[in-house]
XYZ file of C-alpha atoms in Angstrom:
726
model
C -0.656 31.055 17.043
C -3.457 28.709 18.063
C -4.882 26.640 15.260
C -8.400 25.290 15.048
C -8.970 22.264 12.839
C -12.250 22.405 10.936
C -14.309 19.278 10.269
C -13.015 17.193 13.147
C -15.795 14.636 12.875
C -16.859 12.365 10.058
C -20.274 13.369 8.756
C -21.517 10.293 6.902
C -23.118 10.653 3.504
C -25.358 7.612 4.017
C -27.224 6.236 6.989
C -25.775 2.872 8.001
C -24.821 1.149 11.296
C -21.144 2.092 11.022
C -21.980 5.766 10.449
C -24.375 5.777 13.426
C -21.719 4.212 15.661
C -19.160 6.745 14.443
C -21.446 9.637 15.431
C -22.307 8.106 18.813
C -18.587 7.836 19.631
C -17.974 11.558 19.061
C -17.255 13.437 22.256
C -17.783 10.328 24.369
C -21.159 11.598 25.608
C -24.599 9.898 25.247
C -26.873 11.435 22.606
C -30.630 11.722 22.324
C -32.571 10.187 19.440
C -33.403 13.726 18.341
C -29.687 14.606 18.150
C -28.894 11.526 16.067
C -31.862 12.211 13.789
C -30.807 15.849 13.293
C -27.201 14.873 12.585
C -28.300 12.743 9.639
C -30.861 15.286 8.460
C -33.744 12.794 8.760
C -37.360 13.854 8.501
C -40.681 12.116 9.006
C -40.708 8.472 7.926
C -36.942 8.523 7.353
C -36.520 8.066 11.097
C -37.874 4.502 10.804
C -34.621 3.334 9.224
C -32.648 4.927 12.056
C -34.833 3.147 14.639
C -34.249 -0.178 12.874
C -30.487 0.399 12.879
C -30.491 1.296 16.579
C -32.500 -1.849 17.395
C -29.931 -3.943 15.515
C -27.039 -2.249 17.299
C -28.725 -2.790 20.660
C -29.315 -6.465 19.826
C -25.633 -6.779 18.956
C -24.746 -5.161 22.311
C -23.121 -2.207 20.590
C -25.385 0.506 22.002
C -27.656 0.857 25.008
C -30.657 3.087 25.584
C -32.294 2.793 28.971
C -36.001 3.691 28.816
C -36.426 7.437 28.409
C -32.681 8.108 28.445
C -30.002 8.938 25.882
C -28.259 6.488 23.561
C -24.642 5.548 24.271
C -21.982 3.105 23.132
C -22.320 -0.141 25.109
C -19.397 -2.393 24.259
C -19.251 -4.803 27.176
C -16.065 -6.396 28.408
C -14.839 -9.110 26.101
C -16.494 -7.656 22.976
C -14.252 -6.184 20.277
C -15.287 -4.193 17.213
C -13.201 -4.438 14.047
C -12.862 -5.355 10.377
C -12.946 -8.993 9.284
C -10.297 -10.395 6.957
C -11.265 -13.847 5.665
C -8.618 -16.245 4.412
C -9.371 -18.346 1.280
C -8.932 -21.485 3.410
C -11.899 -20.513 5.597
C -10.539 -18.996 8.800
C -10.219 -15.281 9.424
C -8.741 -12.471 11.500
C -10.335 -9.436 13.105
C -8.390 -6.152 12.917
C -9.664 -4.298 16.025
C -10.555 -0.630 15.741
C -8.537 0.099 18.879
C -5.321 -0.817 17.037
C -4.520 -3.839 19.216
C -3.301 -7.187 17.855
C -5.426 -9.154 15.420
C -7.840 -11.787 16.747
C -7.977 -15.226 15.146
C -11.396 -16.587 14.147
C -11.736 -20.311 13.288
C -13.737 -21.135 10.153
C -16.733 -22.399 12.121
C -17.030 -19.016 13.882
C -17.269 -16.854 10.767
C -20.852 -17.887 10.021
C -22.477 -15.476 7.505
C -19.850 -12.723 7.799
C -18.029 -11.730 4.620
C -14.547 -10.397 3.974
C -14.254 -6.718 4.894
C -17.394 -6.607 7.063
C -17.402 -4.577 10.246
C -18.146 -7.141 12.952
C -18.344 -7.589 16.695
C -16.315 -10.450 18.171
C -16.444 -11.995 21.635
C -13.018 -12.836 23.034
C -12.352 -16.383 24.168
C -10.025 -17.368 26.977
C -6.474 -16.662 25.798
C -4.652 -19.831 24.605
C -1.277 -20.762 26.091
C 0.364 -19.878 22.772
C -0.570 -18.262 19.470
C -2.833 -15.282 18.758
C -5.928 -14.212 20.654
C -9.049 -16.076 19.537
C -12.651 -14.991 19.285
C -16.169 -15.979 18.303
C -18.524 -14.002 16.075
C -21.084 -11.986 18.051
C -22.758 -9.901 15.329
C -22.275 -8.221 11.957
C -22.373 -4.443 12.274
C -22.148 -3.405 8.627
C -21.440 -4.967 5.249
C -18.415 -4.008 3.152
C -19.165 -5.586 -0.226
C -22.054 -4.360 -2.357
C -20.750 -5.162 -5.860
C -18.336 -7.859 -6.919
C -16.711 -9.432 -9.970
C -16.735 -13.130 -10.745
C -17.303 -15.867 -13.301
C -20.642 -17.484 -14.135
C -21.284 -21.171 -13.476
C -24.566 -23.021 -14.023
C -26.008 -25.920 -12.054
C -29.455 -27.577 -12.101
C -30.988 -24.755 -14.121
C -29.622 -22.016 -11.874
C -26.854 -19.501 -12.512
C -24.253 -18.755 -9.858
C -21.461 -16.224 -9.515
C -18.084 -17.500 -8.332
C -16.284 -14.386 -6.992
C -12.786 -13.589 -8.279
C -11.878 -12.671 -4.720
C -11.395 -16.059 -3.055
C -11.991 -14.477 0.358
C -15.684 -14.097 -0.527
C -18.357 -16.868 -0.515
C -17.746 -19.633 -3.049
C -21.099 -19.274 -4.829
C -23.654 -16.487 -5.031
C -27.052 -17.126 -6.610
C -27.826 -14.910 -9.606
C -31.411 -13.675 -9.620
C -33.679 -13.995 -12.647
C -33.227 -10.354 -13.696
C -30.648 -10.424 -16.480
C -29.743 -14.033 -15.745
C -30.722 -15.242 -19.215
C -28.111 -12.953 -20.767
C -25.123 -14.594 -19.123
C -23.200 -17.643 -20.316
C -21.097 -20.217 -18.507
C -17.586 -18.914 -17.902
C -18.340 -15.251 -18.546
C -16.913 -12.624 -16.214
C -19.524 -10.252 -14.851
C -20.147 -7.514 -12.299
C -23.057 -8.229 -9.947
C -24.770 -6.284 -7.165
C -25.631 -8.100 -3.929
C -29.357 -7.926 -3.194
C -29.322 -10.112 -0.068
C -26.504 -11.377 2.112
C -25.991 -15.017 3.170
C -27.922 -16.484 6.076
C -27.833 -19.860 7.810
C -30.456 -21.129 5.363
C -29.605 -19.674 1.960
C -26.616 -18.263 0.019
C -26.095 -14.644 -0.889
C -28.087 -13.419 -3.890
C -27.104 -10.893 -6.547
C -28.328 -9.312 -9.767
C -26.395 -8.684 -12.969
C -24.851 -5.222 -13.430
C -22.445 -5.664 -16.356
C -20.987 -8.410 -18.555
C -17.224 -7.913 -18.877
C -16.258 -10.736 -21.233
C -13.995 -13.728 -20.749
C -10.760 -14.196 -18.825
C -7.481 -13.863 -20.705
C -7.992 -10.397 -22.174
C -5.505 -8.079 -20.419
C -7.951 -5.160 -20.380
C -10.627 -7.308 -18.760
C -8.122 -8.744 -16.287
C -7.146 -5.208 -15.284
C -10.810 -4.203 -14.977
C -11.471 -7.146 -12.667
C -8.551 -6.344 -10.381
C -9.480 -2.676 -10.216
C -13.125 -3.412 -9.430
C -12.135 -5.906 -6.738
C -10.114 -3.252 -4.912
C -12.489 -0.330 -5.384
C -10.428 1.458 -8.053
C -12.169 3.284 -10.886
C -10.999 4.829 -14.150
C -14.230 6.808 -14.444
C -14.546 10.352 -13.114
C -17.852 11.947 -12.068
C -19.070 14.634 -14.530
C -18.720 17.406 -11.953
C -15.030 16.477 -11.443
C -14.398 16.506 -15.196
C -16.067 19.935 -15.488
C -14.106 21.362 -12.571
C -10.791 20.042 -13.926
C -11.499 21.604 -17.338
C -11.784 25.032 -15.673
C -8.319 24.880 -14.066
C -5.982 27.294 -15.929
C -3.076 25.662 -17.734
C -0.557 28.435 -17.026
C 0.635 30.405 -14.004
C -0.506 34.019 -14.163
C 1.610 36.964 -13.018
C -0.922 37.571 -10.245
C -0.511 34.031 -8.876
C 3.273 34.484 -8.649
C 2.997 37.629 -6.502
C 4.254 37.139 -2.945
C 6.081 33.902 -3.749
C 9.831 33.340 -3.614
C 11.074 33.534 -7.220
C 13.371 30.549 -7.840
C 13.057 30.438 -11.627
C 16.759 31.117 -12.197
C 17.971 28.094 -10.203
C 18.978 24.785 -11.877
C 15.904 22.719 -10.955
C 15.424 19.387 -12.712
C 12.911 16.553 -12.415
C 14.121 12.929 -12.252
C 11.530 10.213 -12.847
C 11.004 6.853 -14.596
C 10.923 6.981 -18.391
C 7.173 6.337 -18.554
C 6.233 8.987 -15.925
C 3.756 11.698 -16.917
C 3.274 13.469 -13.590
C 6.269 15.351 -12.195
C 5.491 16.620 -8.711
C 9.042 17.135 -7.410
C 12.037 19.073 -8.735
C 15.462 19.363 -7.132
C 18.408 21.750 -7.296
C 21.742 21.528 -5.490
C 23.980 24.580 -5.197
C 27.519 24.394 -3.691
C 28.101 26.865 -0.839
C 31.139 28.382 0.839
C 33.471 26.244 3.013
C 32.393 22.992 1.353
C 28.747 23.343 2.310
C 25.789 22.526 0.080
C 22.314 23.982 -0.412
C 19.580 21.506 -1.366
C 16.290 22.851 -2.707
C 13.350 20.462 -3.036
C 10.372 22.037 -4.810
C 7.025 20.244 -4.712
C 4.070 21.185 -6.898
C 1.599 23.326 -4.946
C -1.442 21.174 -5.730
C -3.344 22.712 -2.820
C -3.501 25.994 -4.782
C -5.761 24.287 -7.336
C -7.562 21.566 -5.340
C -9.578 23.320 -2.642
C -11.125 21.530 0.360
C -14.713 20.545 -0.319
C -14.499 20.965 -4.098
C -15.560 18.156 -6.445
C -11.877 17.591 -7.265
C -11.101 17.270 -3.570
C -13.977 14.874 -2.851
C -12.830 12.561 -5.648
C -9.124 12.787 -4.727
C -9.946 11.920 -1.117
C -12.155 8.997 -2.147
C -9.320 7.580 -4.269
C -6.647 8.365 -1.674
C -3.763 7.585 -4.020
C -2.799 7.023 -7.620
C -2.461 3.370 -8.591
C 0.492 2.278 -10.722
C 0.004 -0.897 -12.707
C 2.903 -2.241 -14.794
C 1.878 -0.505 -18.013
C -0.716 2.106 -17.075
C -1.696 4.261 -14.132
C -4.978 5.311 -12.529
C -4.256 8.862 -11.323
C -5.698 10.353 -8.153
C -6.281 13.643 -9.969
C -7.639 14.212 -13.493
C -5.045 14.385 -16.283
C -5.584 18.150 -16.658
C -3.916 18.534 -13.251
C -1.780 15.396 -12.770
C -0.104 15.628 -16.189
C -0.865 19.275 -16.865
C -1.131 22.287 -14.582
C 0.337 20.625 -11.472
C 3.104 18.758 -13.289
C 6.532 20.458 -13.180
C 7.185 20.439 -16.916
C 10.528 21.803 -18.121
C 10.728 25.459 -19.159
C 7.254 26.254 -17.769
C 6.471 28.391 -14.711
C 4.920 26.369 -11.908
C 3.692 27.129 -8.380
C 5.481 25.142 -5.687
C 6.344 24.828 -2.037
C 10.118 24.699 -1.677
C 12.120 23.323 1.227
C 15.582 24.927 1.252
C 18.080 22.950 3.343
C 21.701 23.914 4.027
C 24.322 21.295 4.964
C 27.908 21.621 6.136
C 30.828 19.858 4.462
C 30.094 16.610 6.374
C 26.431 16.528 5.338
C 25.081 17.662 8.710
C 22.008 19.948 8.583
C 22.850 23.598 9.237
C 19.717 25.623 8.477
C 16.467 25.392 6.546
C 13.446 27.371 5.399
C 10.101 26.490 3.791
C 8.651 28.850 1.204
C 5.787 29.288 -1.198
C 7.565 29.662 -4.522
C 7.434 29.850 -8.287
C 9.954 27.718 -10.178
C 10.875 26.732 -13.726
C 12.385 23.274 -14.196
C 15.320 23.342 -16.619
C 15.148 19.713 -17.695
C 13.131 16.501 -17.413
C 15.509 13.605 -16.778
C 15.098 9.864 -16.311
C 16.889 7.669 -13.796
C 18.919 6.055 -16.574
C 20.034 9.408 -17.986
C 21.248 10.569 -14.562
C 23.133 7.288 -14.139
C 24.720 7.809 -17.547
C 25.756 11.352 -16.616
C 27.250 10.370 -13.259
C 28.678 6.905 -13.866
C 28.872 6.042 -17.572
C 30.959 7.275 -20.463
C 27.991 8.213 -22.634
C 29.267 11.450 -24.117
C 26.010 12.178 -25.993
C 23.958 12.380 -22.768
C 26.692 14.332 -20.995
C 26.975 16.753 -23.894
C 23.211 17.282 -23.876
C 23.230 18.348 -20.210
C 26.758 19.778 -19.962
C 25.565 22.973 -18.233
C 24.091 20.894 -15.409
C 27.095 18.584 -14.837
C 28.451 20.512 -11.785
C 24.991 20.412 -10.190
C 24.674 16.642 -10.796
C 28.060 15.972 -9.238
C 27.104 18.046 -6.187
C 23.838 16.037 -5.948
C 25.717 12.732 -5.958
C 28.142 13.833 -3.240
C 25.392 15.230 -0.999
C 23.154 12.166 -1.426
C 26.024 9.897 -0.343
C 26.620 11.989 2.780
C 22.914 11.997 3.652
C 22.686 8.213 3.243
C 25.785 7.617 5.381
C 24.302 9.824 8.077
C 20.934 7.990 7.968
C 22.613 4.598 8.004
C 24.589 5.623 11.074
C 21.303 6.573 12.772
C 19.894 3.100 12.012
C 17.839 3.603 8.838
C 16.961 0.273 7.210
C 17.624 -0.447 3.543
C 16.238 -3.808 2.400
C 16.981 -3.035 -1.268
C 14.531 -5.668 -2.566
C 14.291 -5.588 -6.376
C 11.188 -4.487 -8.282
C 9.832 -6.385 -11.313
C 9.951 -5.190 -14.923
C 8.017 -6.541 -17.928
C 10.028 -7.677 -20.959
C 7.948 -7.802 -24.157
C 8.684 -8.548 -27.807
C 7.878 -5.971 -30.562
C 4.362 -7.459 -30.879
C 3.588 -6.920 -27.192
C 3.883 -10.573 -26.159
C 5.340 -11.051 -22.661
C 8.780 -12.667 -22.928
C 9.431 -12.635 -19.207
C 9.593 -10.640 -16.002
C 12.976 -9.135 -15.214
C 14.442 -7.200 -12.305
C 14.310 -3.428 -12.389
C 17.797 -2.306 -11.504
C 18.196 0.513 -9.000
C 21.008 2.944 -9.656
C 22.628 6.064 -8.245
C 19.723 8.239 -9.455
C 17.168 6.277 -7.412
C 19.296 6.732 -4.291
C 19.776 10.410 -5.010
C 16.055 11.191 -5.356
C 15.147 8.990 -2.380
C 17.585 10.779 -0.057
C 16.365 14.228 -1.033
C 12.689 13.322 -0.644
C 13.277 11.756 2.784
C 15.159 14.895 3.860
C 12.295 17.166 2.748
C 9.610 15.001 4.372
C 11.497 14.913 7.661
C 12.080 18.663 7.669
C 8.412 19.481 6.981
C 7.262 17.086 9.723
C 9.651 18.622 12.246
C 8.642 22.172 11.272
C 4.910 21.509 11.645
C 5.341 19.437 14.827
C 7.181 22.352 16.430
C 4.325 24.650 15.384
C 1.901 22.341 17.192
C -0.522 22.089 14.267
C -2.532 18.992 13.251
C -0.699 16.809 10.732
C -0.946 13.379 9.119
C 2.300 11.780 10.231
C 3.753 8.788 8.426
C 4.339 6.453 11.357
C 6.090 3.107 11.579
C 5.983 1.493 14.995
C 8.500 -1.057 16.360
C 7.690 -4.785 16.151
C 5.998 -6.389 19.151
C 7.421 -9.137 21.373
C 5.697 -12.015 19.557
C 7.163 -10.923 16.219
C 10.634 -10.577 17.719
C 10.432 -14.071 19.222
C 9.494 -15.498 15.804
C 12.356 -13.627 14.153
C 14.885 -14.789 16.730
C 13.860 -18.440 16.325
C 13.858 -18.164 12.523
C 17.343 -16.633 12.360
C 18.698 -19.201 14.814
C 17.378 -22.020 12.614
C 19.324 -20.537 9.694
C 22.523 -20.216 11.699
C 22.354 -16.405 11.642
C 23.629 -14.894 14.881
C 21.451 -12.168 16.383
C 21.615 -10.582 19.801
C 19.255 -7.586 19.903
C 19.994 -5.073 22.599
C 17.627 -4.074 25.352
C 15.343 -1.380 24.023
C 15.187 -2.631 20.451
C 16.121 -0.177 17.688
C 16.403 -0.374 13.917
C 20.169 -0.818 14.356
C 19.446 -4.343 15.614
C 17.797 -5.103 12.269
C 20.807 -3.597 10.508
C 22.969 -6.295 12.141
C 20.980 -8.999 10.376
C 20.938 -7.273 6.978
C 24.716 -6.848 6.976
C 25.271 -10.525 7.873
C 23.255 -11.939 4.973
C 24.115 -9.263 2.385
C 25.229 -10.819 -0.911
C 24.149 -14.379 -0.006
C 21.324 -16.544 -1.364
C 19.533 -15.901 1.922
C 19.468 -12.130 1.466
C 16.045 -11.710 -0.124
C 14.407 -14.465 1.964
C 15.635 -13.018 5.259
C 14.861 -9.444 4.222
C 11.292 -10.440 3.371
C 10.959 -12.185 6.744
C 12.323 -9.086 8.472
C 9.706 -7.003 6.679
C 6.928 -9.368 7.791
C 7.937 -8.915 11.429
C 7.707 -5.141 11.109
C 4.387 -3.377 11.433
C 2.887 -1.687 8.394
C 3.710 1.967 7.977
C 0.518 4.019 8.111
C -0.886 7.502 8.522
C -1.792 8.864 11.940
C -2.687 12.154 13.558
C -0.402 11.175 16.460
C 3.355 11.194 15.945
C 4.801 7.794 16.859
C 8.066 8.113 14.931
C 9.325 6.008 12.041
C 11.157 2.838 13.119
C 12.379 1.829 9.651
C 13.844 5.238 8.821
C 15.041 5.794 12.407
C 13.417 9.247 12.439
C 11.543 11.048 15.213
C 9.469 13.136 12.782
C 8.228 12.034 9.393
C 5.361 12.844 7.059
C 4.507 12.502 3.374
C 4.791 15.875 1.638
C 6.658 15.273 -1.626
C 3.940 13.655 -3.813
C 0.684 15.666 -3.614
C -0.257 14.773 -7.207
C -0.493 11.078 -6.350
C -1.059 10.834 -2.550
C -3.844 12.549 -0.638
C -1.936 12.741 2.706
C 0.713 14.851 0.936
C -2.019 17.236 -0.212
C -3.190 17.480 3.415
C 0.378 18.334 4.493
C 0.464 21.102 1.857
C -2.776 22.571 3.195
C -1.375 22.647 6.720
C 1.859 24.253 5.470
C -0.018 26.866 3.452
C -2.123 27.760 6.487
C 1.029 28.236 8.585
C 2.879 30.184 5.879
C -0.182 32.371 5.240
C -0.718 33.048 8.956
C -4.209 31.506 8.930
C -5.780 30.283 12.166
C -8.245 27.756 10.732
C -7.230 24.533 9.002
C -9.327 22.932 6.285
C -7.831 19.481 5.928
C -10.161 17.715 3.511
C -13.767 17.336 2.382
C -16.488 18.427 4.832
C -16.827 15.915 7.632
C -13.312 14.486 7.500
C -11.200 15.092 10.574
C -7.582 14.098 11.058
C -8.108 10.550 12.326
C -10.791 9.784 9.752
C -8.385 10.921 7.027
C -5.595 8.818 8.545
C -7.743 5.670 8.613
C -9.227 6.224 5.166
C -5.956 7.031 3.363
C -4.167 4.112 5.026
C -6.918 1.782 3.745
C -6.763 3.206 0.219
C -2.988 2.837 0.198
C -3.277 -0.853 1.139
C -5.968 -1.401 -1.512
C -3.705 0.136 -4.166
C -0.737 -1.987 -3.095
C -2.867 -5.144 -3.125
C -4.164 -4.339 -6.605
C -0.671 -3.618 -7.949
C 0.654 -6.850 -6.420
C -2.210 -8.880 -7.886
C -1.617 -7.436 -11.350
C 2.051 -8.417 -11.150
C 1.117 -11.927 -10.011
C -1.190 -12.238 -13.017
C 1.498 -11.080 -15.466
C 4.103 -13.356 -13.890
C 1.793 -16.352 -14.334
C 1.098 -15.308 -17.941
C 4.823 -15.046 -18.635
C 5.180 -18.753 -17.770
C 2.281 -20.088 -19.883
C 4.475 -20.636 -22.963
C 7.330 -22.046 -20.869
C 5.609 -25.243 -19.686
C 8.126 -28.079 -19.596
C 11.146 -25.765 -19.586
C 13.730 -25.946 -16.798
C 15.225 -23.052 -14.876
C 17.646 -22.384 -12.051
C 16.172 -20.845 -8.911
C 16.543 -20.258 -5.179
C 14.340 -21.627 -2.379
C 12.708 -18.572 -0.771
C 9.843 -19.870 1.416
C 9.137 -23.238 3.061
C 5.601 -24.198 4.088
C 3.974 -27.423 5.374
C 2.633 -28.232 1.884
C 5.647 -27.251 -0.228
C 8.248 -24.609 -0.932
C 8.483 -21.561 -3.180
C 11.322 -21.071 -5.643
C 12.272 -17.765 -7.250
C 13.725 -18.166 -10.741
C 17.094 -16.525 -11.260
C 16.494 -15.289 -14.815
C 12.804 -14.428 -14.353
C 11.362 -12.469 -11.450
C 8.793 -15.232 -10.869
C 7.935 -17.334 -7.804
C 6.455 -20.805 -8.147
C 5.402 -23.577 -5.771
C 6.976 -27.025 -5.573
C 4.389 -29.188 -3.804
C 5.638 -31.763 -1.326
C 3.441 -34.465 -2.834
C 5.428 -34.049 -6.075
C 8.687 -35.167 -4.357
C 8.794 -38.925 -4.927
C 12.277 -39.715 -3.580
C 11.306 -39.366 0.104
C 8.659 -38.115 2.536
C 9.683 -34.599 3.595
C 8.691 -32.747 6.741
C 9.121 -29.053 7.478
C 10.946 -27.925 10.606
C 9.041 -25.860 13.162
C 10.528 -22.542 11.970
C 10.074 -23.085 8.245
C 13.795 -22.941 7.450
C 14.284 -26.411 5.933
C 12.651 -29.670 4.812
C 14.090 -33.034 5.788
C 13.419 -36.459 4.284
C 12.319 -39.040 6.885
C 14.032 -42.061 5.315
C 17.227 -40.761 3.753
C 17.663 -37.506 5.672
C 18.125 -35.265 2.629
C 17.608 -31.604 3.416
C 16.194 -28.724 1.349
C 17.025 -25.390 2.966
C 16.108 -21.767 2.450
C 18.669 -20.254 0.091
C 19.430 -23.559 -1.690
C 19.910 -23.309 -5.429
C 17.670 -25.796 -7.250
C 16.704 -26.745 -10.787
C 12.971 -26.771 -11.472
C 10.594 -27.463 -14.356
C 7.479 -25.366 -15.067
C 4.480 -27.743 -14.852
C 1.529 -25.327 -14.424
C 0.843 -21.628 -15.036
C -2.677 -20.427 -14.211
C -3.141 -16.709 -14.867
C -6.749 -16.803 -13.605
C -5.585 -17.971 -10.165
C -2.261 -16.051 -10.408
C -0.352 -19.281 -9.649
C 2.730 -21.041 -11.033
C 3.757 -24.590 -10.076
C 7.195 -26.163 -10.491
C 8.539 -29.669 -10.084
C 12.011 -30.316 -8.751
C 14.224 -31.800 -11.469
C 15.629 -35.155 -10.358
C 19.280 -36.220 -10.626
C 20.675 -39.512 -11.895
C 19.330 -41.567 -8.964
C 15.990 -39.827 -8.662
C 17.281 -37.433 -6.028
C 16.405 -33.742 -6.111
C 19.154 -31.714 -7.771
C 20.382 -29.243 -5.194
C 22.947 -26.666 -6.130
C 25.147 -24.534 -3.937
C 23.800 -23.503 -0.557
C 24.894 -20.371 1.265
């Protein structure tokens, strides 16, 4: 069956330079002014703004329009379009739209461009080493319209100092509302004019948040910075309220009835949305049947609806340490779409049969109706499978055979994936430890157990099977792709490992098995987390794409995200494609009107990165807060990163990183080696290496800047106290 994807071009909601460029690129053919005007629905005087935008694009050498002829894209050789990422220290990098390597921009070349802007860069002659370099040619479109920061006053004027240190250091607050603000207050402001060579950016007051230190305000700031909102538009709230809370008999018609099977959900204790349920049933001759049922969110969230528009805009749920910002309203995420125990729910179920060795034998994908028998936590499953907690076992005694079959199958699936080359960095996640009054006592390590492995294996299996099924059908799909590292990254990795004394001889035609060699060598040593983090930095970021490029880290040819449609928009897209195939439909509706496959891939990848950045920043804030009342205390830690200005130490009893600055080491003058693997004193030759155990004292904890500083505790003769090395 031939499929036709609807909405294959991005129809912009607002007229701006980026939207105009996007339309001009479609089809690769020049377009008349009349065509552009009609596309944006412009009438009369509205066309003036379009003419102004086209003049600006022509001035920036982005478009050309010979007299009396059509308008076309006009990127000349040496000009690259992309998104600017400014570093707090002044320099920046351009991420090209064509997906090629980033381009370095020295501080003096950034001019009036701001972090996140779409800009045009002119390539310079390639240096003999290091990244490509460029010079700013023009700013195509601005990314930041509102921002959060603190108020400072100088010479009778009020300024905003943005929380995001990648943005300009000071923005002038205009008179409107300026008298209401006080020094040190945190506010939201709207930019009214962007910086030029002659004056700073200007902004007007939108909202006064309060003062730093309040956890709710801190969370608000981080969310605003990364474009995350708790608020839902009224039309989304109204639409969610109309979604039925129960599955009707009519809705179950035509679906595979799996309500008698032993499905269970396994999630963290604090989880409220349960979008996956699993059941394992032993088969003849030692085989096993695995059934992974995923909530059929696409049945309730229709393309183009208000719910869909908002879910797409958010792209993903965001999980902060102690609260979540769901992609879908609570009526769906925690209600109708959540696979609550002993309630009928609509699902899409992947049924996979395996032989006695864990090799795949057969599979099918079905629209289904299920009824979860129990809601379990990771710790309960661990207790059932590995502990002697008779109370938990007694509570779920009817499910014990199923749990044992799950454990055995998950082990076989992992062994098979590991043999194929799948990478497992097993880096720990943080966990907040509070006293009964809510005060942060510290940040601990969240321990993974057999239940985490079990769920992970089954979800990977389902995602792979769905991707393979849809790829073979030849239908459009958002693949989850992870491309191999490039040559520059491999050269850096090889030099870094050599400096640590870690042997590595990658084979010709690099594969993930070459990375496995390294992981196995450093497993269980003080270098394990440091090297694993470096390995991760050399790998490209996993992302969404309409083109299947395989998944290097998982060593899989086909992979997609299908198992979390409540919290990830790409999974919802995969469900829509599956439903179209299973229903025999010939037209695909992937998302809101105007969003084609590649636009969805780019947008959801960006929203995923924004969510990860926000989550990471919140953890950094809480880690700094956890050290505020520990000033002057000493701790044991491990050297994890070495930089020209100091080295980072991770505390053993607290999941916190802090910086020891080189200028705080008074016993000698230390220099870093070229690969960042050790520091060496010039006079006495003492060495501080990655993986060294050290004793440090907490000397500064700044939650506003998300920073912690340590000093190295000196021994009897003023020497740094170094513990055991590898």
